[in-house]
Coordinates of C-alpha atoms in Angstrom, one line a residue:
M1 CA 54.2 -42.6 -72.4
S2 CA 57.2 -41.3 -70.4
N3 CA 57.0 -40.2 -66.9
L4 CA 57.6 -36.6 -67.8
K5 CA 54.8 -36.8 -70.5
K6 CA 52.4 -38.3 -67.9
F7 CA 53.2 -35.6 -65.4
L8 CA 52.7 -32.8 -68.0
F9 CA 49.5 -34.5 -68.9
M10 CA 48.3 -34.7 -65.4
L11 CA 49.4 -31.2 -64.2
P12 CA 46.5 -29.2 -65.3
L13 CA 44.1 -31.5 -63.8
F14 CA 46.1 -31.4 -60.5
V15 CA 46.2 -27.5 -60.7
W16 CA 42.4 -27.4 -61.4
S17 CA 41.6 -29.8 -58.5
F18 CA 43.8 -27.7 -56.1
S19 CA 42.2 -24.7 -57.2
T20 CA 38.8 -25.9 -56.7
T21 CA 39.7 -27.2 -53.2
A22 CA 41.1 -24.1 -52.3
E23 CA 38.0 -22.1 -53.3
T24 CA 35.7 -24.3 -51.5
A25 CA 38.0 -24.2 -48.4
E26 CA 37.6 -20.4 -48.5
I27 CA 33.8 -20.2 -48.6
D28 CA 33.6 -23.1 -46.0
S29 CA 35.9 -21.1 -43.7
I30 CA 33.7 -17.9 -44.1
A31 CA 30.5 -19.9 -43.7
A32 CA 31.8 -21.4 -40.5
C33 CA 32.7 -17.9 -39.1
A34 CA 29.3 -16.6 -40.3
G35 CA 27.8 -19.3 -38.3
V36 CA 29.9 -18.5 -35.1
V37 CA 29.2 -14.6 -35.4
I38 CA 25.4 -15.2 -35.8
G39 CA 25.3 -17.7 -33.1
N40 CA 27.1 -15.1 -30.8
G41 CA 24.5 -12.7 -31.9
A42 CA 21.7 -15.2 -30.9
V43 CA 23.2 -15.5 -27.5
D44 CA 22.8 -11.5 -27.3
F45 CA 19.3 -12.0 -28.5
Y46 CA 18.5 -14.5 -25.8
M47 CA 20.0 -11.8 -23.3
G48 CA 17.4 -9.2 -24.7
D49 CA 19.6 -7.4 -27.0
E50 CA 18.0 -7.7 -30.4
E51 CA 20.0 -4.9 -31.9
A52 CA 23.4 -6.7 -31.2
F53 CA 21.9 -9.7 -33.1
D54 CA 21.0 -7.6 -36.1
V55 CA 24.4 -6.1 -36.3
A56 CA 26.1 -9.6 -36.0
A57 CA 23.9 -11.1 -38.4
D58 CA 24.3 -8.2 -40.7
I59 CA 28.1 -8.5 -40.7
A60 CA 28.1 -12.2 -41.0
Y61 CA 25.6 -12.5 -43.8
T62 CA 27.1 -9.8 -45.8
A63 CA 30.6 -11.4 -45.6
Y64 CA 29.1 -14.8 -46.5
L65 CA 27.1 -13.5 -49.4
S66 CA 29.9 -11.5 -50.7
I67 CA 32.0 -14.7 -51.2
V68 CA 29.0 -16.5 -52.7
F69 CA 28.6 -13.8 -55.2
E70 CA 32.3 -13.6 -56.1
G71 CA 32.9 -17.3 -56.7
Q72 CA 31.7 -19.9 -59.2
Y73 CA 30.5 -22.3 -56.7
S74 CA 28.2 -25.4 -57.5
Q75 CA 24.9 -25.8 -55.9
D76 CA 26.2 -28.6 -53.8
D77 CA 29.1 -26.4 -52.6
L78 CA 26.6 -23.9 -51.6
Q79 CA 24.4 -26.2 -49.8
I80 CA 27.5 -27.7 -47.7
A81 CA 28.6 -24.0 -46.8
D82 CA 25.1 -23.3 -45.6
Q83 CA 25.1 -26.5 -43.5
I84 CA 28.7 -25.4 -42.2
L85 CA 27.0 -22.0 -41.2
A86 CA 24.0 -23.7 -39.5
V87 CA 26.2 -26.2 -37.7
N88 CA 28.6 -23.4 -36.2
L89 CA 25.4 -21.3 -35.3
D90 CA 24.0 -24.3 -33.2
K91 CA 27.4 -25.0 -31.6
I92 CA 27.5 -21.4 -30.2
I93 CA 23.9 -21.6 -29.1
A94 CA 24.5 -25.1 -27.5
A95 CA 27.5 -23.9 -25.6
Y96 CA 25.5 -21.0 -24.2
N97 CA 22.6 -23.3 -23.3
T98 CA 24.8 -25.9 -21.5
E99 CA 27.1 -23.1 -20.0
T100 CA 30.1 -24.3 -21.7
F101 CA 30.8 -21.0 -23.5
D102 CA 34.5 -20.7 -22.2
D103 CA 37.6 -18.7 -23.2
V104 CA 38.3 -20.9 -26.1
M105 CA 35.0 -20.3 -27.5
Y106 CA 35.3 -16.6 -26.9
E107 CA 38.6 -16.5 -28.7
E108 CA 36.8 -18.4 -31.7
V109 CA 34.2 -15.6 -31.8
V110 CA 36.9 -12.9 -31.9
R111 CA 39.0 -14.7 -34.5
C112 CA 35.8 -15.2 -36.8
Y113 CA 35.0 -11.4 -36.5
R114 CA 38.4 -10.8 -37.8
V115 CA 38.1 -13.3 -40.6
L116 CA 34.7 -11.7 -41.6
S117 CA 36.0 -8.3 -41.3
S118 CA 38.9 -9.2 -43.8
Q119 CA 36.3 -10.6 -46.1
L120 CA 34.2 -7.4 -46.0
I121 CA 37.2 -5.2 -46.9
A122 CA 38.4 -7.5 -49.5
S123 CA 34.8 -7.6 -51.1
G124 CA 33.8 -4.0 -50.7
Q125 CA 33.0 -3.6 -54.5
T126 CA 31.1 -6.9 -54.6
I127 CA 29.0 -5.7 -51.6
I128 CA 28.3 -2.3 -53.3
D129 CA 27.4 -3.9 -56.5
N130 CA 25.2 -6.7 -55.1
Y131 CA 23.7 -5.2 -51.9
Q132 CA 20.4 -4.7 -53.5
N133 CA 20.2 -8.2 -55.0
W134 CA 20.9 -10.1 -51.7
E135 CA 19.2 -7.7 -49.2
Q136 CA 15.8 -9.5 -49.5
V137 CA 17.7 -13.0 -49.0
K138 CA 19.4 -11.8 -45.9
Q139 CA 16.3 -10.2 -44.3
S140 CA 14.4 -13.3 -44.9
S141 CA 17.1 -15.6 -43.3
L142 CA 17.4 -13.2 -40.3
T143 CA 13.5 -13.1 -39.8
T144 CA 13.5 -16.9 -39.9
I145 CA 16.3 -17.2 -37.3
K146 CA 14.5 -14.7 -35.1
R147 CA 11.4 -16.7 -35.3
V148 CA 13.2 -19.9 -34.2
L149 CA 15.0 -18.0 -31.3
N150 CA 11.7 -16.5 -30.2
A151 CA 10.2 -20.1 -30.2
S152 CA 13.0 -21.6 -28.0

């Protein structure tokens, strides 16, 4: 088989692989930022501002779930994205607890609000179409997080 034929044969596989990687990179990025924003809201919760936590978590989960509903992700990809969200939430809380929440971390929080805002705008119709479907999931997650925060 000539090199050109090999290349043409492999091209669809390469394009598919790149497409899958790009899609998972996008959900991973949104998950990471959702975790950062929820973590920042958790800091507000610790400081006595439960309403600020509720707003931050609503923004983060709505953006995150909008990309989940738009994509065709495997269960493994979704589990990894959930883990990314949790790790970033913990990172912000740990920085608060160890008094290492600095300017760099603040800039990350601001950047993540921007990323999530862009996702919300881009996914407006998905959010409208699916809000009822995921409201229970979102509220269950928020209730669980608040329970953990109250126990800390």
